[in-house]
Structures are given as C-alpha cells and as structure tokens.
Tab-separated table of C-alpha atoms in Angstrom:
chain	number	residue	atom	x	y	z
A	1452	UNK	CA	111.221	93.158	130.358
A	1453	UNK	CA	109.885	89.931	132.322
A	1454	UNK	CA	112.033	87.633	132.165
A	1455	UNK	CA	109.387	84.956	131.621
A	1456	UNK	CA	109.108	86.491	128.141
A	1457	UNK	CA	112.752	86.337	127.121
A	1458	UNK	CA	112.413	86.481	122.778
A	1459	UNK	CA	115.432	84.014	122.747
A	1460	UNK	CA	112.919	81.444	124.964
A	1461	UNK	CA	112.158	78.645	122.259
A	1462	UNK	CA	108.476	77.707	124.433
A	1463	UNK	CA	107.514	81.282	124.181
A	1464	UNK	CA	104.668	80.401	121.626
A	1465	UNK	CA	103.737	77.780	124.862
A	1466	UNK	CA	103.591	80.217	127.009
A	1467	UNK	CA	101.493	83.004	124.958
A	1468	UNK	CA	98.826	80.196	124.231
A	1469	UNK	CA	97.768	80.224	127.353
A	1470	UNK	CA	96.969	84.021	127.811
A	1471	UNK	CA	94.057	86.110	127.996
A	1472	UNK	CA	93.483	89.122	125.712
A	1473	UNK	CA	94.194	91.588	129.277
A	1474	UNK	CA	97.232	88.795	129.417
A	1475	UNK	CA	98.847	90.065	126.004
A	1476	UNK	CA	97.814	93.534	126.257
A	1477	UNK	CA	99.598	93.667	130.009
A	1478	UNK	CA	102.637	92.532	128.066
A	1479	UNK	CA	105.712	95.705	127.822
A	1480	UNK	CA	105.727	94.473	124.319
A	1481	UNK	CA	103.905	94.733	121.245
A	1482	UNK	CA	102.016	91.780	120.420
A	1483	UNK	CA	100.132	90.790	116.656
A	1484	UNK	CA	98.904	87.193	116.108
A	1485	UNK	CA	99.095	86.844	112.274
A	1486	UNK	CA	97.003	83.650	110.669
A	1487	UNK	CA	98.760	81.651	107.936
A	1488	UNK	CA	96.996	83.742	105.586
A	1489	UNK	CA	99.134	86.740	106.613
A	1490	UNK	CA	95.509	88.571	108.294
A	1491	UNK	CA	95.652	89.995	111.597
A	1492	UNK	CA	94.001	88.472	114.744
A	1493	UNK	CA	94.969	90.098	117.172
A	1494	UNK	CA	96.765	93.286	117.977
A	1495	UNK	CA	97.912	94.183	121.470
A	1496	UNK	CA	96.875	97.571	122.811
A	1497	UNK	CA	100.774	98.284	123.502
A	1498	UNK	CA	101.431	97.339	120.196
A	1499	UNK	CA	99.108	100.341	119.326
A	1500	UNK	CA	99.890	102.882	121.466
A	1501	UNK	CA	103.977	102.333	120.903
A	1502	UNK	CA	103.718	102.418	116.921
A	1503	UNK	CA	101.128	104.922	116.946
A	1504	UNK	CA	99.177	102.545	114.486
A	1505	UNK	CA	95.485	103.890	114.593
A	1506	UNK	CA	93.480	102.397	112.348
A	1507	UNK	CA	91.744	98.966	113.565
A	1508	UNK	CA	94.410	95.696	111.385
A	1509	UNK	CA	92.627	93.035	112.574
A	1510	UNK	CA	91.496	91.198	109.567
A	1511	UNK	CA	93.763	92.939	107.353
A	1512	UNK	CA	96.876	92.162	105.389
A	1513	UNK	CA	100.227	92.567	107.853
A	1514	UNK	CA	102.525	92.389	104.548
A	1515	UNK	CA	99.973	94.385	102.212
A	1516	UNK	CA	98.032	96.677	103.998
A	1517	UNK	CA	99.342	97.180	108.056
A	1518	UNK	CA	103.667	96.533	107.593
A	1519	UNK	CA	104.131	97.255	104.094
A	1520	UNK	CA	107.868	97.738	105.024
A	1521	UNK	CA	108.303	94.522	105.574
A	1522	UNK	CA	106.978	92.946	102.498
A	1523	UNK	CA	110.461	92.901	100.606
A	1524	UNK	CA	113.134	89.975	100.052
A	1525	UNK	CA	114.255	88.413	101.555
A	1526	UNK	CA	112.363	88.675	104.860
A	1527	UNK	CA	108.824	88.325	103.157
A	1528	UNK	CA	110.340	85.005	101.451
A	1529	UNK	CA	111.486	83.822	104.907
A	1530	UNK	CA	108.498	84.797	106.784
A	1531	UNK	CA	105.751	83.146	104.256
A	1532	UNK	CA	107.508	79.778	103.838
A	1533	UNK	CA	107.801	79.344	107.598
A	1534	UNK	CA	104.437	80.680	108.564
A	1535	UNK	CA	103.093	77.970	105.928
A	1536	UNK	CA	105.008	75.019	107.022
A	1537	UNK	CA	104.246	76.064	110.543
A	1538	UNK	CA	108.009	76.597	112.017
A	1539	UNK	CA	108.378	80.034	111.725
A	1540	UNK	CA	111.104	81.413	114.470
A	1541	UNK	CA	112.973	84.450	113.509
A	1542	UNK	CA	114.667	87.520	115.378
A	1543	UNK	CA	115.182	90.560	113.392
A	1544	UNK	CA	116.232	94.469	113.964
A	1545	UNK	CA	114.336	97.162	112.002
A	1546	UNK	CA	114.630	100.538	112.110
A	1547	UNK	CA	111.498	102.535	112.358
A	1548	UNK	CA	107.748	102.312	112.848
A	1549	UNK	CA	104.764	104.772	112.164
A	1550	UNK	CA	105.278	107.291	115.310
A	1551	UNK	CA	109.078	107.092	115.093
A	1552	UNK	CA	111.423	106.436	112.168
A	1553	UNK	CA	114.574	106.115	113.914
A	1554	UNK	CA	113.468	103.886	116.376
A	1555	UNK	CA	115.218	100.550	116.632
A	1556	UNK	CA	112.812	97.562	117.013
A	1557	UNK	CA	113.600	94.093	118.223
A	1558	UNK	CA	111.239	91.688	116.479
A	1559	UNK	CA	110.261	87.846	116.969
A	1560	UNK	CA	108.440	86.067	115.210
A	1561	UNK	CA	107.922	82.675	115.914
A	1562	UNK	CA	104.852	80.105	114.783
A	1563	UNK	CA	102.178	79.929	117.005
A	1564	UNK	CA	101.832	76.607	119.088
A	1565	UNK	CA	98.790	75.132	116.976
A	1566	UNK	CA	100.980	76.208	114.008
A	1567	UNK	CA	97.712	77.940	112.406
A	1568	UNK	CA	99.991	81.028	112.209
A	1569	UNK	CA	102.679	83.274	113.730
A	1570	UNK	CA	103.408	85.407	116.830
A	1571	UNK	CA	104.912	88.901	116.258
A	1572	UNK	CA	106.587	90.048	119.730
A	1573	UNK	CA	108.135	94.196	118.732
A	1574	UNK	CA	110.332	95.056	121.538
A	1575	UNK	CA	110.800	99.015	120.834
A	1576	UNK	CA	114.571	99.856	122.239
C-alpha cells in the first residue's frame, strides 16, 4: 500500500480532499464518501470491483440499503454519533464482503475534512 495513505495517518481526510475522482479510484483501496445523512457520494471503482458490489450506491443508504451488515450495535451507534458531530475516526476488522465471505477487511473511517460526512477506506487483506 502507499505509504502516503497509511489508515493510522490522522491528516488522511487532508490528504483525500485534495484528490480527483481518477485520484481515489487509482487508490489500492476501496474508497466510499458517505454524507452525514448516511447516502453515498462517491464509490471508488476498486471499491467495486474488490467487493463485487454491482449495483450503482451512490445516493443510497450505506447502513440500510448498500452495508446492511454493518447496521448493528454497537458500531452503527458509534459510527452515527461521530459522523454527526463531525469527528468520526475509527479502525475496524470485518470479516466478509459480497464476492467473498471469509475475507478479512481492514476498515477506516474517519470524518471528512469539511466534516459534512465520513471517509470509508476498505483495505481487503
């Protein structure tokens, strides 16, 4: 992974505002921008091609409609309190995503630097 895109770097939001579209998408990593309203606005081509989500998420629901996994307790507690207040940073492991259930995913999530919503970064390991 590039090192300028360590998950543990606290100015990573910094450094994503800055980027393109092409930017993200050239990213290793899966990249969704989330709004505080938990919608999709953006979701990287890697993102797509490693999860082997097809349909089109942008504008939908991460929690309701695109991650449903991830809309339990205590994460979805954690997650919607800190995207609201705007200082959302979180690392967590899951196992699993739509192409492969046993794969283990490295996740970030961290506001974004307007802190008008979050950053996912999915590192599949």
């Amino acid at each position: 992974m590039d090192p300028a895109f360590d998950f543990s770097d606290p100015a990573l939001a910094y450094k994503l505002l800055g980027m393109s579209e092409a930017g993200l998408n050239a990213l290793p990593f899966g990249v969704v921008r989330l709004s505080k309203e938990d919608l999709v606005t953006f979701f990287s081509d890697v993102e797509r091609n490693q999860s082997g989500y097809r349909n089109d998420p942008v504008g939908q629901h991460w929690l309701e409609t695109v991650a449903p996994c991830m809309n339990t307790s205590p994460f979805k507690d954690v997650f919607v309190k800190s995207i609201e207040a705007g200082n959302l940073d979180m690392s967590v492991e899951v196992t699993g995503d739509y192409r492969d259930p046993d794969r283990v995913i490295q996740i970030r999530l961290v506001s974004t630097a307007e802190k008008d919503g979050a950053w996912m970064l999915l590192n599949r390991l």
